[in-house]
Amino acid sequence: MRYLTGSPSVSVPIDAVATGSTATAIATHDHSKKKVVTIMSSLYSIWRRIIVFNILAIIFVPLGILSFVLKWGDIPTFVLNVCAIIPLAKLLDYATDQLSMRVGETIGGLLNATFGNAVELIVSILALRKGELRVVQASLIGSVLSNLLLVLGFCFLCGGLFPSDKSATLLDRFQLLDPDQANLNIGLLSVVFLGFIIPAAFHIASEQTIGFNPEEIANKTLSISRGTAIVLLVTYIAFLVFQLYSHRGETRVVSEPVPDVERVDAHATVIEEEEEEEEAETLAIIAVGALVCVTVVIGFCAEFLVDSLDGLAKQASISKTFIGIIILPIVGNAAEHVTAVSAAMRNKMNLVITVAVGSSIQISLLVAPVLVLIGWMIGQNLSLDFEIFESVVLFVTIFVTSTLISDGRTNWLEGWMLLASYVILAIAFFYTNDVAE
């Protein structure tokens, strides 16, 4: 049942308001005794809540390690460690959420921002350390494409065709989202595109000048990339301040027309569905321990995965560009895919935008600049000078996504459009050859 809330302590069912029985519809919070959380109950919650992913991790993590140690071959090593990282990413996500509930909204938001793309960051740092600059660049672009086209596409498609609310017919079924939040995210992605295209445009323009020096152009492009990375990182910090402090909690979604509610407080907000506030199921120390352990295991699996990239590219006859843009982002975002699609089917479109588009923003404004700066520190000249084809694809992706979500409503056909776009790009990148680094 959907509710109108005028204050944190009172909830009024919409049906009751419409029938004039407001007085009998007032609900108060249930202050019944809370469940005591112990170490054993914490461990049980971690196991029970994501039991499928835990079972997959138990199976594939040892196999991934054995494949590397016993030298089963690059292709088995890559596949098994991919299968190991996917459930580990879900476990990392669950532990982060549980810890966020314990430490408060502000620090929790920072934790989600930090660990939200931990898998991509770990894999990219290891690839960067080994000099796989092309794979790192491709994975950055690929993560944005995967979130905006693949994840968002599946969310719109599944949310439109298979919603948990079966009352709407297939012909008139659509979902509403907050256009202000969507437009803010699209605006940030537009800034990202500007930051990503400038180094490439400078490089191309400089090569048209008379008597150009390739080495000098490369050094200037690298300097522009590093300066841009610092600006993008500061922009991300400003975005966090905007979300967590200055404009916290201002966005809202109205999922359907509201009856006449003149007798209700003017500041009442429409809530999508009745939902009790979530409470942490694990102790903070258990959540921290899970974060540390899972991050370490992901580090080992990612190390084995990166070591197998060269052999995989040669034996499977696929380019590192395709591996970085298509395969690795799907691996890194697999847990988020499940979360976002589940949220879409429950009509939680704000959460969908936060997971899909917000993850793209984290990759672009946080992970990419951090990798450029880390490369600077360890002597790896990673730049934001992407291939022109990749820059064009990024622009078209942002354009298509912004066009579909700017009106604040979505349907399953729009999801199909995004998925079709992603498949077209995957086909194109499959036939793309690697360029000399």
Short mmCIF file of C-alpha atoms in Angstrom, two decimals:
data_model
loop_
_atom_site.label_atom_id
_atom_site.label_comp_id
_atom_site.label_asym_id
_atom_site.label_seq_id
_atom_site.Cartn_x
_atom_site.Cartn_y
_atom_site.Cartn_z
CA MET A 1 0.00 0.00 0.00
CA ARG A 2 1.30 3.48 -0.83
CA TYR A 3 1.37 6.12 1.87
CA LEU A 4 1.38 9.86 2.40
CA THR A 5 3.79 10.99 5.06
CA GLY A 6 3.69 14.46 6.49
CA SER A 7 6.17 13.77 9.28
CA PRO A 8 8.56 10.99 10.15
CA SER A 9 6.27 9.71 12.90
CA VAL A 10 2.87 9.59 11.17
CA SER A 11 1.72 7.68 8.07
CA VAL A 12 -1.67 8.05 6.38
CA PRO A 13 -2.87 5.46 3.85
CA ILE A 14 -3.95 7.14 0.61
CA ASP A 15 -7.11 5.02 0.42
CA ALA A 16 -8.11 6.23 3.85
CA VAL A 17 -7.57 9.87 2.87
CA ALA A 18 -9.72 9.45 -0.20
CA THR A 19 -12.60 8.04 1.84
CA GLY A 20 -12.38 10.62 4.58
CA SER A 21 -11.42 8.18 7.32
CA THR A 22 -8.17 9.91 8.12
CA ALA A 23 -8.62 9.71 11.85
CA THR A 24 -8.75 5.93 11.82
CA ALA A 25 -5.87 5.63 9.37
CA ILE A 26 -3.13 7.14 11.51
CA ALA A 27 -0.40 4.59 12.06
CA THR A 28 2.32 4.86 14.61
CA HIS A 29 5.72 3.26 14.57
CA ASP A 30 5.99 -0.12 16.16
CA HIS A 31 8.34 0.20 19.09
CA SER A 32 8.41 -3.47 19.79
CA LYS A 33 11.58 -5.05 20.93
CA LYS A 34 14.32 -5.23 18.36
CA LYS A 35 16.13 -8.38 17.50
CA VAL A 36 19.46 -8.71 19.26
CA VAL A 37 22.34 -9.03 16.82
CA THR A 38 25.14 -11.35 17.86
CA ILE A 39 28.26 -12.67 16.18
CA MET A 40 26.53 -15.93 15.27
CA SER A 41 23.42 -14.19 13.95
CA SER A 42 25.66 -11.85 11.92
CA LEU A 43 27.48 -14.75 10.29
CA TYR A 44 24.17 -16.51 9.66
CA SER A 45 22.70 -13.39 8.02
CA ILE A 46 25.69 -13.07 5.70
CA TRP A 47 25.27 -16.70 4.70
CA ARG A 48 21.47 -16.73 4.41
CA ARG A 49 20.84 -13.41 2.66
CA ILE A 50 23.07 -14.16 -0.32
CA ILE A 51 23.26 -17.93 -0.07
CA VAL A 52 23.40 -18.52 -3.82
CA PHE A 53 26.37 -16.19 -4.22
CA ASN A 54 28.10 -17.73 -1.21
CA ILE A 55 27.76 -21.20 -2.68
CA LEU A 56 29.14 -19.98 -6.01
CA ALA A 57 32.08 -18.37 -4.22
CA ILE A 58 32.84 -21.58 -2.32
CA ILE A 59 32.93 -23.46 -5.62
CA PHE A 60 34.77 -21.07 -7.92
CA VAL A 61 37.27 -19.29 -5.67
CA PRO A 62 39.29 -22.49 -4.95
CA LEU A 63 38.99 -23.55 -8.60
CA GLY A 64 40.22 -20.14 -9.78
CA ILE A 65 43.23 -20.31 -7.48
CA LEU A 66 44.02 -23.91 -8.46
CA SER A 67 43.77 -23.08 -12.16
CA PHE A 68 46.54 -20.51 -11.75
CA VAL A 69 48.75 -22.52 -9.40
CA LEU A 70 48.48 -25.75 -11.41
CA LYS A 71 48.70 -23.88 -14.76
CA TRP A 72 45.51 -25.23 -16.33
CA GLY A 73 45.80 -22.64 -19.09
CA ASP A 74 44.94 -18.98 -19.57
CA ILE A 75 41.36 -19.50 -20.77
CA PRO A 76 40.30 -21.75 -17.82
CA THR A 77 42.10 -19.41 -15.41
CA PHE A 78 40.29 -16.37 -16.80
CA VAL A 79 36.85 -18.02 -16.84
CA LEU A 80 37.12 -19.54 -13.36
CA ASN A 81 38.36 -16.32 -11.77
CA VAL A 82 35.61 -14.37 -13.52
CA CYS A 83 33.10 -16.80 -11.98
CA ALA A 84 34.81 -16.31 -8.60
CA ILE A 85 34.81 -12.50 -8.67
CA ILE A 86 31.08 -12.18 -9.48
CA PRO A 87 29.76 -13.70 -6.19
CA LEU A 88 32.55 -12.02 -4.24
CA ALA A 89 31.37 -8.67 -5.60
CA LYS A 90 27.88 -9.37 -4.28
CA LEU A 91 29.28 -10.27 -0.87
CA LEU A 92 31.31 -7.06 -0.87
CA ASP A 93 28.16 -5.11 -1.73
CA TYR A 94 26.17 -6.73 1.09
CA ALA A 95 28.89 -6.11 3.69
CA THR A 96 29.15 -2.47 2.61
CA ASP A 97 25.39 -1.98 2.98
CA GLN A 98 25.39 -3.54 6.44
CA LEU A 99 28.28 -1.38 7.62
CA SER A 100 26.61 1.72 6.15
CA MET A 101 23.54 1.10 8.33
CA ARG A 102 25.75 1.03 11.40
CA VAL A 103 27.82 4.17 10.82
CA GLY A 104 25.11 6.61 9.71
CA GLU A 105 23.90 8.09 6.45
CA THR A 106 26.83 10.42 5.72
CA ILE A 107 29.67 7.98 6.36
CA GLY A 108 27.53 5.23 4.84
CA GLY A 109 27.26 7.22 1.64
CA LEU A 110 31.02 7.64 1.56
CA LEU A 111 31.47 3.90 2.12
CA ASN A 112 29.13 3.08 -0.76
CA ALA A 113 30.99 5.55 -2.94
CA THR A 114 34.32 3.97 -2.01
CA PHE A 115 33.44 0.28 -2.25
CA GLY A 116 30.74 0.61 -4.93
CA ASN A 117 33.27 0.05 -7.68
CA ALA A 118 35.95 -1.74 -5.69
CA VAL A 119 36.13 -4.68 -8.09
CA GLU A 120 36.74 -2.49 -11.13
CA LEU A 121 39.32 -0.46 -9.20
CA ILE A 122 41.22 -3.53 -7.99
CA VAL A 123 41.30 -5.15 -11.44
CA SER A 124 42.32 -1.88 -13.09
CA ILE A 125 45.11 -1.15 -10.61
CA LEU A 126 46.59 -4.62 -11.12
CA ALA A 127 46.34 -4.25 -14.90
CA LEU A 128 47.91 -0.78 -14.66
CA ARG A 129 50.78 -2.10 -12.58
CA LYS A 130 51.49 -4.69 -15.27
CA GLY A 131 51.46 -2.04 -18.01
CA GLU A 132 48.14 -3.12 -19.57
CA LEU A 133 47.22 0.50 -20.35
CA ARG A 134 44.94 -0.40 -23.24
CA VAL A 135 42.92 -2.80 -21.09
CA VAL A 136 42.55 -0.17 -18.36
CA GLN A 137 41.37 2.51 -20.79
CA ALA A 138 38.94 0.13 -22.47
CA SER A 139 37.52 -1.06 -19.13
CA LEU A 140 36.79 2.53 -18.08
CA ILE A 141 34.77 3.22 -21.21
CA GLY A 142 33.24 -0.25 -21.05
CA SER A 143 32.00 0.23 -17.47
CA VAL A 144 30.12 3.39 -18.46
CA LEU A 145 28.61 1.69 -21.52
CA SER A 146 27.67 -1.40 -19.52
CA ASN A 147 25.86 0.57 -16.82
CA LEU A 148 24.06 3.00 -19.11
CA LEU A 149 23.01 0.52 -21.80
CA LEU A 150 23.12 -3.03 -20.44
CA VAL A 151 22.11 -2.52 -16.79
CA LEU A 152 19.61 0.28 -17.44
CA GLY A 153 18.24 -1.62 -20.44
CA PHE A 154 17.58 -4.78 -18.44
CA CYS A 155 16.02 -2.69 -15.65
CA PHE A 156 13.57 -0.93 -17.96
CA LEU A 157 12.77 -4.16 -19.80
CA CYS A 158 12.22 -6.35 -16.73
CA GLY A 159 10.55 -3.58 -14.76
CA GLY A 160 8.09 -3.02 -17.59
CA LEU A 161 7.35 -6.64 -18.47
CA PHE A 162 7.66 -8.37 -15.10
CA PRO A 163 6.72 -5.91 -12.32
CA SER A 164 5.85 -7.15 -8.85
CA ASP A 165 2.62 -5.12 -9.12
CA LYS A 166 0.46 -7.07 -11.58
CA SER A 167 -2.46 -4.61 -11.54
CA ALA A 168 -1.36 -2.62 -14.60
CA THR A 169 -1.93 -4.04 -18.07
CA LEU A 170 0.91 -4.50 -20.51
CA LEU A 171 -0.46 -1.76 -22.76
CA ASP A 172 -0.47 1.07 -20.21
CA ARG A 173 2.34 -0.07 -17.94
CA PHE A 174 5.12 2.43 -17.39
CA GLN A 175 7.39 3.46 -14.52
CA LEU A 176 8.14 6.93 -13.21
CA LEU A 177 11.47 8.21 -12.00
CA ASP A 178 12.70 11.51 -10.65
CA PRO A 179 13.59 13.64 -13.71
CA ASP A 180 15.61 16.09 -11.58
CA GLN A 181 17.87 13.30 -10.33
CA ALA A 182 18.16 11.82 -13.82
CA ASN A 183 19.00 15.18 -15.41
CA LEU A 184 21.59 15.91 -12.71
CA ASN A 185 23.31 12.60 -13.43
CA ILE A 186 23.17 13.15 -17.17
CA GLY A 187 24.66 16.61 -16.66
CA LEU A 188 27.55 15.10 -14.74
CA LEU A 189 28.09 12.52 -17.48
CA SER A 190 28.20 15.36 -20.01
CA VAL A 191 31.01 16.94 -17.99
CA VAL A 192 32.71 13.54 -18.00
CA PHE A 193 32.46 13.35 -21.78
CA LEU A 194 34.02 16.82 -22.05
CA GLY A 195 36.88 15.70 -19.81
CA PHE A 196 37.39 12.51 -21.81
CA ILE A 197 37.19 14.08 -25.29
CA ILE A 198 39.51 17.05 -24.75
CA PRO A 199 42.79 15.05 -24.52
CA ALA A 200 41.87 13.03 -27.63
CA ALA A 201 40.79 16.16 -29.54
CA PHE A 202 44.01 17.96 -28.56
CA HIS A 203 46.08 14.99 -29.71
CA ILE A 204 44.34 14.80 -33.09
CA ALA A 205 44.46 18.57 -33.65
CA SER A 206 48.15 18.77 -32.72
CA GLU A 207 49.03 16.10 -35.29
CA GLN A 208 47.62 18.38 -38.03
CA THR A 209 50.11 21.16 -37.27
CA ILE A 210 53.22 21.70 -39.36
CA GLY A 211 56.37 20.06 -38.04
CA PHE A 212 54.69 18.40 -35.09
CA ASN A 213 56.76 16.36 -32.65
CA PRO A 214 55.00 13.11 -31.70
CA GLU A 215 56.84 12.80 -28.38
CA GLU A 216 56.08 16.40 -27.43
CA ILE A 217 52.41 15.95 -28.32
CA ALA A 218 52.23 12.77 -26.23
CA ASN A 219 53.76 14.54 -23.21
CA LYS A 220 51.37 17.48 -23.52
CA THR A 221 48.39 15.15 -23.90
CA LEU A 222 49.48 13.27 -20.79
CA SER A 223 49.76 16.54 -18.85
CA ILE A 224 46.27 17.58 -19.99
CA SER A 225 44.93 14.18 -18.89
CA ARG A 226 46.45 14.50 -15.44
CA GLY A 227 45.12 18.03 -14.99
CA THR A 228 41.69 16.89 -16.17
CA ALA A 229 41.81 13.94 -13.75
CA ILE A 230 42.35 16.29 -10.81
CA VAL A 231 39.42 18.48 -11.90
CA LEU A 232 37.13 15.45 -12.33
CA LEU A 233 38.12 14.14 -8.90
CA VAL A 234 37.32 17.50 -7.28
CA THR A 235 34.00 17.50 -9.16
CA TYR A 236 33.18 14.12 -7.65
CA ILE A 237 33.91 15.47 -4.16
CA ALA A 238 31.57 18.39 -4.90
CA PHE A 239 28.94 15.90 -6.04
CA LEU A 240 29.25 14.00 -2.75
CA VAL A 241 28.85 17.25 -0.79
CA PHE A 242 25.75 18.02 -2.87
CA GLN A 243 24.23 14.59 -2.23
CA LEU A 244 25.18 14.10 1.40
CA TYR A 245 24.94 17.64 2.79
CA SER A 246 23.52 20.58 0.85
CA HIS A 247 20.69 18.79 -1.01
CA ARG A 248 20.29 15.59 0.96
CA GLY A 249 16.86 13.99 0.65
CA GLU A 250 15.35 16.63 -1.66
CA THR A 251 14.60 14.35 -4.62
CA ARG A 252 11.37 12.37 -4.65
CA VAL A 253 9.30 10.23 -6.99
CA VAL A 254 5.55 10.17 -7.52
CA SER A 255 4.67 6.79 -8.95
CA GLU A 256 1.01 7.47 -9.74
CA PRO A 257 -1.59 10.27 -9.46
CA VAL A 258 -2.51 11.18 -5.88
CA PRO A 259 -6.11 11.56 -4.67
CA ASP A 260 -7.42 14.78 -3.15
CA VAL A 261 -5.40 15.28 0.01
CA GLU A 262 -6.22 18.88 0.99
CA ARG A 263 -6.63 17.90 4.63
CA VAL A 264 -3.13 16.48 4.77
CA ASP A 265 -0.09 18.64 5.49
CA ALA A 266 1.05 20.58 2.41
CA HIS A 267 4.54 19.21 2.68
CA ALA A 268 3.42 15.57 2.49
CA THR A 269 5.47 13.37 0.25
CA VAL A 270 4.24 10.40 -1.75
CA ILE A 271 6.01 7.19 -0.85
CA GLU A 272 6.11 4.46 -3.46
CA GLU A 273 5.21 1.64 -1.10
CA GLU A 274 4.99 0.84 2.56
CA GLU A 275 8.37 -0.08 3.76
CA GLU A 276 9.85 -0.47 7.17
CA GLU A 277 13.19 1.15 7.69
CA GLU A 278 15.92 -1.40 7.19
CA GLU A 279 17.97 -2.38 10.17
CA ALA A 280 21.46 -3.79 10.15
CA GLU A 281 21.55 -7.57 10.48
CA THR A 282 25.26 -7.84 11.21
CA LEU A 283 27.61 -6.34 13.76
CA ALA A 284 29.93 -3.62 12.52
CA ILE A 285 33.03 -5.67 13.35
CA ILE A 286 31.70 -8.60 11.30
CA ALA A 287 30.89 -6.33 8.35
CA VAL A 288 34.40 -4.80 8.50
CA GLY A 289 35.95 -8.27 8.69
CA ALA A 290 33.91 -9.40 5.70
CA LEU A 291 34.99 -6.32 3.72
CA VAL A 292 38.66 -6.92 4.46
CA CYS A 293 38.58 -10.65 3.73
CA VAL A 294 36.55 -10.35 0.54
CA THR A 295 38.73 -7.49 -0.76
CA VAL A 296 41.86 -9.58 -0.21
CA VAL A 297 40.36 -12.60 -2.00
CA ILE A 298 39.18 -10.40 -4.88
CA GLY A 299 42.72 -9.05 -5.11
CA PHE A 300 44.15 -12.55 -5.59
CA CYS A 301 41.49 -13.55 -8.13
CA ALA A 302 41.95 -10.29 -10.02
CA GLU A 303 45.71 -10.85 -10.09
CA PHE A 304 45.24 -14.28 -11.68
CA LEU A 305 42.67 -12.85 -14.10
CA VAL A 306 44.99 -10.06 -15.27
CA ASP A 307 47.89 -12.49 -15.70
CA SER A 308 45.76 -14.55 -18.10
CA LEU A 309 44.76 -11.65 -20.38
CA ASP A 310 47.61 -12.00 -22.88
CA GLY A 311 47.10 -15.73 -23.31
CA LEU A 312 43.33 -15.31 -23.51
CA ALA A 313 43.60 -12.71 -26.26
CA LYS A 314 45.92 -14.92 -28.32
CA GLN A 315 44.21 -18.27 -27.79
CA ALA A 316 40.64 -17.00 -28.18
CA SER A 317 41.59 -14.61 -31.04
CA ILE A 318 39.87 -11.63 -29.43
CA SER A 319 41.31 -8.17 -28.88
CA LYS A 320 42.18 -6.69 -25.52
CA THR A 321 39.88 -3.83 -26.46
CA PHE A 322 36.92 -6.23 -26.56
CA ILE A 323 38.02 -7.83 -23.28
CA GLY A 324 38.27 -4.44 -21.59
CA ILE A 325 35.12 -2.84 -23.00
CA ILE A 326 32.70 -5.80 -22.96
CA ILE A 327 33.90 -8.70 -20.79
CA LEU A 328 35.54 -7.07 -17.76
CA PRO A 329 32.76 -4.50 -17.11
CA ILE A 330 30.13 -7.25 -17.12
CA VAL A 331 32.21 -9.12 -14.54
CA GLY A 332 32.75 -6.08 -12.35
CA ASN A 333 29.13 -4.94 -12.48
CA ALA A 334 27.44 -8.33 -12.21
CA ALA A 335 26.33 -7.85 -8.59
CA GLU A 336 24.98 -4.39 -9.37
CA HIS A 337 23.08 -5.84 -12.34
CA VAL A 338 21.16 -8.18 -10.03
CA THR A 339 20.44 -5.42 -7.50
CA ALA A 340 19.25 -2.94 -10.13
CA VAL A 341 16.99 -5.37 -12.00
CA SER A 342 15.42 -6.54 -8.74
CA ALA A 343 14.77 -2.92 -7.76
CA ALA A 344 13.20 -2.16 -11.15
CA MET A 345 10.78 -5.08 -10.84
CA ARG A 346 9.71 -3.64 -7.46
CA ASN A 347 9.24 -0.19 -9.08
CA LYS A 348 12.13 1.38 -7.14
CA MET A 349 13.30 3.48 -10.07
CA ASN A 350 15.23 5.98 -7.95
CA LEU A 351 17.39 3.11 -6.76
CA VAL A 352 17.78 1.94 -10.36
CA ILE A 353 19.09 5.33 -11.45
CA THR A 354 21.38 5.47 -8.42
CA VAL A 355 22.86 2.04 -9.17
CA ALA A 356 23.14 2.25 -12.96
CA VAL A 357 23.79 5.91 -13.74
CA GLY A 358 25.39 6.59 -10.36
CA SER A 359 27.87 3.77 -10.92
CA SER A 360 28.84 5.29 -14.26
CA ILE A 361 29.48 8.59 -12.50
CA GLN A 362 31.65 6.87 -9.91
CA ILE A 363 33.67 5.19 -12.63
CA SER A 364 34.11 8.44 -14.58
CA LEU A 365 34.64 10.95 -11.78
CA LEU A 366 36.37 8.73 -9.20
CA VAL A 367 37.91 5.54 -10.60
CA ALA A 368 39.27 6.99 -13.87
CA PRO A 369 40.96 10.05 -12.25
CA VAL A 370 42.37 7.91 -9.42
CA LEU A 371 43.86 5.46 -11.94
CA VAL A 372 45.45 8.29 -13.93
CA LEU A 373 47.00 9.70 -10.75
CA ILE A 374 48.14 6.25 -9.54
CA GLY A 375 49.74 5.65 -12.94
CA TRP A 376 51.52 8.98 -12.56
CA MET A 377 52.91 7.89 -9.18
CA ILE A 378 54.10 4.44 -10.30
CA GLY A 379 55.50 5.53 -13.65
CA GLN A 380 52.73 4.22 -15.91
CA ASN A 381 51.65 6.90 -18.39
CA LEU A 382 47.93 6.28 -18.34
CA SER A 383 46.06 9.12 -20.05
CA LEU A 384 42.47 10.03 -20.93
CA ASP A 385 43.42 10.04 -24.62
CA PHE A 386 40.85 7.46 -25.72
CA GLU A 387 40.48 6.27 -29.29
CA ILE A 388 38.19 8.50 -31.37
CA PHE A 389 35.80 5.58 -32.00
CA GLU A 390 35.43 5.03 -28.26
CA SER A 391 34.84 8.76 -27.67
CA VAL A 392 32.11 8.83 -30.32
CA VAL A 393 30.48 5.74 -28.79
CA LEU A 394 30.54 7.37 -25.35
CA PHE A 395 28.87 10.51 -26.70
CA VAL A 396 26.13 8.55 -28.48
CA THR A 397 25.53 6.44 -25.35
CA ILE A 398 25.07 9.50 -23.14
CA PHE A 399 22.83 11.09 -25.78
CA VAL A 400 20.60 8.03 -26.15
CA THR A 401 20.32 7.50 -22.39
CA SER A 402 19.52 11.15 -21.65
CA THR A 403 16.87 11.17 -24.38
CA LEU A 404 15.08 8.15 -22.93
CA ILE A 405 15.06 9.17 -19.26
CA SER A 406 14.71 12.97 -19.52
CA ASP A 407 10.88 12.79 -19.58
CA GLY A 408 10.79 11.03 -16.21
CA ARG A 409 8.99 7.88 -17.37
CA THR A 410 10.14 4.61 -18.87
CA ASN A 411 8.66 1.48 -20.42
CA TRP A 412 9.89 -1.92 -21.54
CA LEU A 413 10.47 -0.83 -25.15
CA GLU A 414 12.96 1.80 -24.03
CA GLY A 415 14.80 -0.97 -22.22
CA TRP A 416 14.87 -2.97 -25.43
CA MET A 417 16.31 0.07 -27.24
CA LEU A 418 19.16 0.34 -24.77
CA LEU A 419 19.92 -3.39 -24.96
CA ALA A 420 19.85 -3.29 -28.77
CA SER A 421 22.31 -0.39 -28.69
CA TYR A 422 24.64 -2.35 -26.42
CA VAL A 423 24.55 -5.43 -28.65
CA ILE A 424 25.36 -3.28 -31.70
CA LEU A 425 28.36 -1.79 -29.88
CA ALA A 426 29.51 -5.24 -28.71
CA ILE A 427 29.48 -6.50 -32.29
CA ALA A 428 31.49 -3.48 -33.44
CA PHE A 429 34.08 -3.83 -30.69
CA PHE A 430 34.41 -7.57 -31.36
CA TYR A 431 35.90 -6.70 -34.76
CA THR A 432 38.03 -3.84 -33.40
CA ASN A 433 41.76 -4.50 -33.45
CA ASP A 434 44.09 -3.37 -30.70
CA VAL A 435 46.15 -0.24 -31.31
CA ALA A 436 49.82 0.15 -30.45
CA GLU A 437 50.32 1.54 -26.97
#
